[in-house]
């Protein structure tokens, strides 16, 4: 990318310097008696360089590239709660998952964990997979805009092996809506008072591509440089300086006028 920028800047500078030194259509005073028809052959070299450099930029700018337009995303809507029975703490969560992206997903798996008051996790910090309505802990094929229901449940004893009361889950119940776009990303804890923590959302998908023009502005600059190079060569071959000499000798000149949002090419004759 940097090389292309250097080429563009160099070609543009060369084009401008060539026109500045061209003298064709220049409106400064000219000694017509000493008019020199000799034109430097460097103009041919400059013209060739501009055409070659402009051609490189034009080809690169207007070439077709495949752009990845995939936007995989899922949304989780769920509620969670916990309670205490005779011998256990029980934490539950259930809700829906929706494919909100623009590509079908495969092997969708969600890992969650439950928090305790001391900021510990149950069953462990790596989480457990949720169970979908199919009874499996993953979705094999998940189409765009498709939704699935899911649930999750854990229980652990009120007392540890030494007879001490274990930390209970956090409450109260949570109602959370999350949208995840990144693939295989691990998300941190939501808030200290959230019972359910999303550890990870995993999925795979086939990328979707779109054919686009690489850089039309670069291509247009290339065409401009080609035109400038062609002008220098044509000026050398057909002697545009003679036309310039004729115009000035007869008190005529051509200039570009700006009228509002329009540009006009004007011919002026002094009588």
mmCIF file with all atom_site columns, N, CA and C in Angstrom, residues 133-179:
data_model
loop_
_atom_site.group_PDB
_atom_site.id
_atom_site.type_symbol
_atom_site.label_atom_id
_atom_site.label_alt_id
_atom_site.label_comp_id
_atom_site.label_asym_id
_atom_site.label_entity_id
_atom_site.label_seq_id
_atom_site.pdbx_PDB_ins_code
_atom_site.Cartn_x
_atom_site.Cartn_y
_atom_site.Cartn_z
_atom_site.occupancy
_atom_site.B_iso_or_equiv
_atom_site.pdbx_formal_charge
_atom_site.auth_seq_id
_atom_site.auth_comp_id
_atom_site.auth_asym_id
_atom_site.auth_atom_id
_atom_site.pdbx_PDB_model_num
ATOM 1   N N  . UNK A 1 133 ? -33.099 -27.072 22.625 1.00 0.00 ? 133 UNK A N  1
ATOM 2   C CA . UNK A 1 133 ? -34.383 -27.777 22.617 1.00 0.00 ? 133 UNK A CA 1
ATOM 3   C C  . UNK A 1 133 ? -34.297 -29.150 21.956 1.00 0.00 ? 133 UNK A C  1
ATOM 4   N N  . UNK A 1 134 ? -33.231 -29.394 21.184 1.00 0.00 ? 134 UNK A N  1
ATOM 5   C CA . UNK A 1 134 ? -33.061 -30.708 20.558 1.00 0.00 ? 134 UNK A CA 1
ATOM 6   C C  . UNK A 1 134 ? -32.532 -31.741 21.547 1.00 0.00 ? 134 UNK A C  1
ATOM 7   N N  . UNK A 1 135 ? -32.117 -31.292 22.730 1.00 0.00 ? 135 UNK A N  1
ATOM 8   C CA . UNK A 1 135 ? -31.539 -32.182 23.721 1.00 0.00 ? 135 UNK A CA 1
ATOM 9   C C  . UNK A 1 135 ? -30.022 -32.245 23.652 1.00 0.00 ? 135 UNK A C  1
ATOM 10  N N  . UNK A 1 136 ? -29.431 -31.658 22.614 1.00 0.00 ? 136 UNK A N  1
ATOM 11  C CA . UNK A 1 136 ? -27.969 -31.658 22.465 1.00 0.00 ? 136 UNK A CA 1
ATOM 12  C C  . UNK A 1 136 ? -27.391 -30.379 23.047 1.00 0.00 ? 136 UNK A C  1
ATOM 13  N N  . UNK A 1 137 ? -26.076 -30.404 23.286 1.00 0.00 ? 137 UNK A N  1
ATOM 14  C CA . UNK A 1 137 ? -25.424 -29.209 23.814 1.00 0.00 ? 137 UNK A CA 1
ATOM 15  C C  . UNK A 1 137 ? -24.775 -28.365 22.709 1.00 0.00 ? 137 UNK A C  1
ATOM 16  N N  . UNK A 1 138 ? -25.170 -28.599 21.461 1.00 0.00 ? 138 UNK A N  1
ATOM 17  C CA . UNK A 1 138 ? -24.715 -27.775 20.339 1.00 0.00 ? 138 UNK A CA 1
ATOM 18  C C  . UNK A 1 138 ? -25.793 -27.795 19.253 1.00 0.00 ? 138 UNK A C  1
ATOM 19  N N  . UNK A 1 139 ? -25.715 -26.811 18.326 1.00 0.00 ? 139 UNK A N  1
ATOM 20  C CA . UNK A 1 139 ? -26.626 -26.749 17.180 1.00 0.00 ? 139 UNK A CA 1
ATOM 21  C C  . UNK A 1 139 ? -25.816 -27.074 15.943 1.00 0.00 ? 139 UNK A C  1
ATOM 22  N N  . UNK A 1 140 ? -26.225 -28.099 15.214 1.00 0.00 ? 140 UNK A N  1
ATOM 23  C CA . UNK A 1 140 ? -25.460 -28.528 14.044 1.00 0.00 ? 140 UNK A CA 1
ATOM 24  C C  . UNK A 1 140 ? -25.554 -27.506 12.912 1.00 0.00 ? 140 UNK A C  1
ATOM 25  N N  . UNK A 1 141 ? -26.779 -27.097 12.567 1.00 0.00 ? 141 UNK A N  1
ATOM 26  C CA . UNK A 1 141 ? -26.992 -26.092 11.518 1.00 0.00 ? 141 UNK A CA 1
ATOM 27  C C  . UNK A 1 141 ? -27.940 -25.027 12.046 1.00 0.00 ? 141 UNK A C  1
ATOM 28  N N  . UNK A 1 142 ? -27.528 -23.773 11.949 1.00 0.00 ? 142 UNK A N  1
ATOM 29  C CA . UNK A 1 142 ? -28.292 -22.665 12.517 1.00 0.00 ? 142 UNK A CA 1
ATOM 30  C C  . UNK A 1 142 ? -28.452 -21.597 11.445 1.00 0.00 ? 142 UNK A C  1
ATOM 31  N N  . UNK A 1 143 ? -29.641 -21.552 10.816 1.00 0.00 ? 143 UNK A N  1
ATOM 32  C CA . UNK A 1 143 ? -29.881 -20.650 9.690  1.00 0.00 ? 143 UNK A CA 1
ATOM 33  C C  . UNK A 1 143 ? -30.052 -19.205 10.156 1.00 0.00 ? 143 UNK A C  1
ATOM 34  N N  . UNK A 1 144 ? -29.899 -18.277 9.228  1.00 0.00 ? 144 UNK A N  1
ATOM 35  C CA . UNK A 1 144 ? -30.089 -16.854 9.515  1.00 0.00 ? 144 UNK A CA 1
ATOM 36  C C  . UNK A 1 144 ? -31.521 -16.610 9.991  1.00 0.00 ? 144 UNK A C  1
ATOM 37  N N  . UNK A 1 145 ? -31.674 -15.856 11.073 1.00 0.00 ? 145 UNK A N  1
ATOM 38  C CA . UNK A 1 145 ? -32.964 -15.503 11.686 1.00 0.00 ? 145 UNK A CA 1
ATOM 39  C C  . UNK A 1 145 ? -33.639 -16.662 12.409 1.00 0.00 ? 145 UNK A C  1
ATOM 40  N N  . UNK A 1 146 ? -33.007 -17.806 12.443 1.00 0.00 ? 146 UNK A N  1
ATOM 41  C CA . UNK A 1 146 ? -33.582 -18.951 13.167 1.00 0.00 ? 146 UNK A CA 1
ATOM 42  C C  . UNK A 1 146 ? -33.347 -18.782 14.675 1.00 0.00 ? 146 UNK A C  1
ATOM 43  N N  . UNK A 1 147 ? -34.304 -19.278 15.466 1.00 0.00 ? 147 UNK A N  1
ATOM 44  C CA . UNK A 1 147 ? -34.189 -19.199 16.926 1.00 0.00 ? 147 UNK A CA 1
ATOM 45  C C  . UNK A 1 147 ? -34.314 -20.593 17.536 1.00 0.00 ? 147 UNK A C  1
ATOM 46  N N  . UNK A 1 148 ? -33.643 -20.792 18.656 1.00 0.00 ? 148 UNK A N  1
ATOM 47  C CA . UNK A 1 148 ? -33.719 -22.033 19.406 1.00 0.00 ? 148 UNK A CA 1
ATOM 48  C C  . UNK A 1 148 ? -33.892 -21.696 20.887 1.00 0.00 ? 148 UNK A C  1
ATOM 49  N N  . UNK A 1 149 ? -34.639 -22.529 21.593 1.00 0.00 ? 149 UNK A N  1
ATOM 50  C CA . UNK A 1 149 ? -34.744 -22.367 23.041 1.00 0.00 ? 149 UNK A CA 1
ATOM 51  C C  . UNK A 1 149 ? -33.670 -23.218 23.712 1.00 0.00 ? 149 UNK A C  1
ATOM 52  N N  . UNK A 1 150 ? -33.309 -22.840 24.929 1.00 0.00 ? 150 UNK A N  1
ATOM 53  C CA . UNK A 1 150 ? -32.280 -23.568 25.656 1.00 0.00 ? 150 UNK A CA 1
ATOM 54  C C  . UNK A 1 150 ? -32.514 -23.441 27.157 1.00 0.00 ? 150 UNK A C  1
ATOM 55  N N  . UNK A 1 151 ? -31.841 -24.292 27.910 1.00 0.00 ? 151 UNK A N  1
ATOM 56  C CA . UNK A 1 151 ? -31.909 -24.215 29.366 1.00 0.00 ? 151 UNK A CA 1
ATOM 57  C C  . UNK A 1 151 ? -30.628 -24.779 29.953 1.00 0.00 ? 151 UNK A C  1
ATOM 58  N N  . UNK A 1 152 ? -30.428 -24.482 31.218 1.00 0.00 ? 152 UNK A N  1
ATOM 59  C CA . UNK A 1 152 ? -29.245 -24.955 31.929 1.00 0.00 ? 152 UNK A CA 1
ATOM 60  C C  . UNK A 1 152 ? -29.580 -25.031 33.410 1.00 0.00 ? 152 UNK A C  1
ATOM 61  N N  . UNK A 1 153 ? -28.995 -26.022 34.093 1.00 0.00 ? 153 UNK A N  1
ATOM 62  C CA . UNK A 1 153 ? -29.312 -26.189 35.510 1.00 0.00 ? 153 UNK A CA 1
ATOM 63  C C  . UNK A 1 153 ? -28.133 -26.850 36.208 1.00 0.00 ? 153 UNK A C  1
ATOM 64  N N  . UNK A 1 154 ? -27.778 -26.356 37.392 1.00 0.00 ? 154 UNK A N  1
ATOM 65  C CA . UNK A 1 154 ? -26.781 -27.017 38.222 1.00 0.00 ? 154 UNK A CA 1
ATOM 66  C C  . UNK A 1 154 ? -27.297 -27.057 39.658 1.00 0.00 ? 154 UNK A C  1
ATOM 67  N N  . UNK A 1 155 ? -26.743 -27.962 40.428 1.00 0.00 ? 155 UNK A N  1
ATOM 68  C CA . UNK A 1 155 ? -27.034 -28.017 41.862 1.00 0.00 ? 155 UNK A CA 1
ATOM 69  C C  . UNK A 1 155 ? -25.783 -28.474 42.585 1.00 0.00 ? 155 UNK A C  1
ATOM 70  N N  . UNK A 1 156 ? -25.594 -27.948 43.763 1.00 0.00 ? 156 UNK A N  1
ATOM 71  C CA . UNK A 1 156 ? -24.456 -28.378 44.578 1.00 0.00 ? 156 UNK A CA 1
ATOM 72  C C  . UNK A 1 156 ? -24.862 -28.323 46.043 1.00 0.00 ? 156 UNK A C  1
ATOM 73  N N  . UNK A 1 157 ? -24.230 -29.151 46.870 1.00 0.00 ? 157 UNK A N  1
ATOM 74  C CA . UNK A 1 157 ? -24.671 -29.307 48.272 1.00 0.00 ? 157 UNK A CA 1
ATOM 75  C C  . UNK A 1 157 ? -24.584 -28.006 49.062 1.00 0.00 ? 157 UNK A C  1
ATOM 76  N N  . UNK A 1 158 ? -25.456 -27.896 50.075 1.00 0.00 ? 158 UNK A N  1
ATOM 77  C CA . UNK A 1 158 ? -25.432 -26.742 50.972 1.00 0.00 ? 158 UNK A CA 1
ATOM 78  C C  . UNK A 1 158 ? -24.153 -26.742 51.812 1.00 0.00 ? 158 UNK A C  1
ATOM 79  N N  . UNK A 1 159 ? -23.656 -27.925 52.126 1.00 0.00 ? 159 UNK A N  1
ATOM 80  C CA . UNK A 1 159 ? -22.488 -28.040 53.009 1.00 0.00 ? 159 UNK A CA 1
ATOM 81  C C  . UNK A 1 159 ? -21.352 -28.736 52.287 1.00 0.00 ? 159 UNK A C  1
ATOM 82  N N  . UNK A 1 160 ? -20.144 -28.303 52.584 1.00 0.00 ? 160 UNK A N  1
ATOM 83  C CA . UNK A 1 160 ? -18.980 -28.967 51.996 1.00 0.00 ? 160 UNK A CA 1
ATOM 84  C C  . UNK A 1 160 ? -18.670 -30.245 52.782 1.00 0.00 ? 160 UNK A C  1
ATOM 85  N N  . UNK A 1 161 ? -17.549 -30.886 52.433 1.00 0.00 ? 161 UNK A N  1
ATOM 86  C CA . UNK A 1 161 ? -17.199 -32.170 53.057 1.00 0.00 ? 161 UNK A CA 1
ATOM 87  C C  . UNK A 1 161 ? -16.967 -32.033 54.555 1.00 0.00 ? 161 UNK A C  1
ATOM 88  N N  . UNK A 1 162 ? -16.601 -30.822 55.022 1.00 0.00 ? 162 UNK A N  1
ATOM 89  C CA . UNK A 1 162 ? -16.371 -30.629 56.450 1.00 0.00 ? 162 UNK A CA 1
ATOM 90  C C  . UNK A 1 162 ? -17.600 -30.205 57.206 1.00 0.00 ? 162 UNK A C  1
ATOM 91  N N  . UNK A 1 163 ? -18.726 -30.132 56.534 1.00 0.00 ? 163 UNK A N  1
ATOM 92  C CA . UNK A 1 163 ? -19.966 -29.743 57.182 1.00 0.00 ? 163 UNK A CA 1
ATOM 93  C C  . UNK A 1 163 ? -20.200 -28.242 57.215 1.00 0.00 ? 163 UNK A C  1
ATOM 94  N N  . UNK A 1 164 ? -19.322 -27.456 56.571 1.00 0.00 ? 164 UNK A N  1
ATOM 95  C CA . UNK A 1 164 ? -19.485 -26.002 56.537 1.00 0.00 ? 164 UNK A CA 1
ATOM 96  C C  . UNK A 1 164 ? -20.448 -25.590 55.432 1.00 0.00 ? 164 UNK A C  1
ATOM 97  N N  . UNK A 1 165 ? -21.199 -24.521 55.670 1.00 0.00 ? 165 UNK A N  1
ATOM 98  C CA . UNK A 1 165 ? -22.140 -24.019 54.662 1.00 0.00 ? 165 UNK A CA 1
ATOM 99  C C  . UNK A 1 165 ? -21.368 -23.375 53.510 1.00 0.00 ? 165 UNK A C  1
ATOM 100 N N  . UNK A 1 166 ? -21.670 -23.804 52.302 1.00 0.00 ? 166 UNK A N  1
ATOM 101 C CA . UNK A 1 166 ? -20.997 -23.243 51.132 1.00 0.00 ? 166 UNK A CA 1
ATOM 102 C C  . UNK A 1 166 ? -21.667 -21.933 50.705 1.00 0.00 ? 166 UNK A C  1
ATOM 103 N N  . UNK A 1 167 ? -20.911 -21.141 49.926 1.00 0.00 ? 167 UNK A N  1
ATOM 104 C CA . UNK A 1 167 ? -21.455 -19.876 49.432 1.00 0.00 ? 167 UNK A CA 1
ATOM 105 C C  . UNK A 1 167 ? -22.606 -20.132 48.479 1.00 0.00 ? 167 UNK A C  1
ATOM 106 N N  . UNK A 1 168 ? -23.686 -19.407 48.695 1.00 0.00 ? 168 UNK A N  1
ATOM 107 C CA . UNK A 1 168 ? -24.870 -19.558 47.852 1.00 0.00 ? 168 UNK A CA 1
ATOM 108 C C  . UNK A 1 168 ? -24.702 -18.758 46.564 1.00 0.00 ? 168 UNK A C  1
ATOM 109 N N  . UNK A 1 169 ? -25.481 -19.090 45.517 1.00 0.00 ? 169 UNK A N  1
ATOM 110 C CA . UNK A 1 169 ? -25.463 -18.307 44.289 1.00 0.00 ? 169 UNK A CA 1
ATOM 111 C C  . UNK A 1 169 ? -25.907 -16.870 44.560 1.00 0.00 ? 169 UNK A C  1
ATOM 112 N N  . UNK A 1 170 ? -25.555 -16.012 43.646 1.00 0.00 ? 170 UNK A N  1
ATOM 113 C CA . UNK A 1 170 ? -25.930 -14.600 43.775 1.00 0.00 ? 170 UNK A CA 1
ATOM 114 C C  . UNK A 1 170 ? -27.334 -14.386 43.239 1.00 0.00 ? 170 UNK A C  1
ATOM 115 N N  . UNK A 1 171 ? -27.979 -13.364 43.671 1.00 0.00 ? 171 UNK A N  1
ATOM 116 C CA . UNK A 1 171 ? -29.323 -13.023 43.218 1.00 0.00 ? 171 UNK A CA 1
ATOM 117 C C  . UNK A 1 171 ? -29.456 -11.531 43.178 1.00 0.00 ? 171 UNK A C  1
ATOM 118 N N  . UNK A 1 172 ? -30.588 -10.984 42.823 1.00 0.00 ? 172 UNK A N  1
ATOM 119 C CA . UNK A 1 172 ? -31.814 -11.704 42.449 1.00 0.00 ? 172 UNK A CA 1
ATOM 120 C C  . UNK A 1 172 ? -31.773 -12.205 41.002 1.00 0.00 ? 172 UNK A C  1
ATOM 121 N N  . UNK A 1 173 ? -32.929 -12.584 40.470 1.00 0.00 ? 173 UNK A N  1
ATOM 122 C CA . UNK A 1 173 ? -33.000 -13.084 39.098 1.00 0.00 ? 173 UNK A CA 1
ATOM 123 C C  . UNK A 1 173 ? -32.515 -12.020 38.124 1.00 0.00 ? 173 UNK A C  1
ATOM 124 N N  . UNK A 1 174 ? -31.971 -12.481 36.991 1.00 0.00 ? 174 UNK A N  1
ATOM 125 C CA . UNK A 1 174 ? -31.417 -11.565 35.991 1.00 0.00 ? 174 UNK A CA 1
ATOM 126 C C  . UNK A 1 174 ? -32.188 -11.696 34.687 1.00 0.00 ? 174 UNK A C  1
ATOM 127 N N  . UNK A 1 175 ? -32.400 -10.569 33.999 1.00 0.00 ? 175 UNK A N  1
ATOM 128 C CA . UNK A 1 175 ? -32.972 -10.553 32.657 1.00 0.00 ? 175 UNK A CA 1
ATOM 129 C C  . UNK A 1 175 ? -32.010 -9.758  31.770 1.00 0.00 ? 175 UNK A C  1
ATOM 130 N N  . UNK A 1 176 ? -31.333 -10.451 30.886 1.00 0.00 ? 176 UNK A N  1
ATOM 131 C CA . UNK A 1 176 ? -30.223 -9.853  30.148 1.00 0.00 ? 176 UNK A CA 1
ATOM 132 C C  . UNK A 1 176 ? -30.386 -10.148 28.662 1.00 0.00 ? 176 UNK A C  1
ATOM 133 N N  . UNK A 1 177 ? -30.048 -9.167  27.835 1.00 0.00 ? 177 UNK A N  1
ATOM 134 C CA . UNK A 1 177 ? -30.006 -9.383  26.389 1.00 0.00 ? 177 UNK A CA 1
ATOM 135 C C  . UNK A 1 177 ? -28.604 -9.056  25.906 1.00 0.00 ? 177 UNK A C  1
ATOM 136 N N  . UNK A 1 178 ? -27.986 -10.009 25.233 1.00 0.00 ? 178 UNK A N  1
ATOM 137 C CA . UNK A 1 178 ? -26.604 -9.837  24.787 1.00 0.00 ? 178 UNK A CA 1
ATOM 138 C C  . UNK A 1 178 ? -26.516 -10.078 23.284 1.00 0.00 ? 178 UNK A C  1
ATOM 139 N N  . UNK A 1 179 ? -25.633 -9.356  22.612 1.00 0.00 ? 179 UNK A N  1
ATOM 140 C CA . UNK A 1 179 ? -25.353 -9.590  21.203 1.00 0.00 ? 179 UNK A CA 1
ATOM 141 C C  . UNK A 1 179 ? -23.850 -9.764  21.033 1.00 0.00 ? 179 UNK A C  1
#
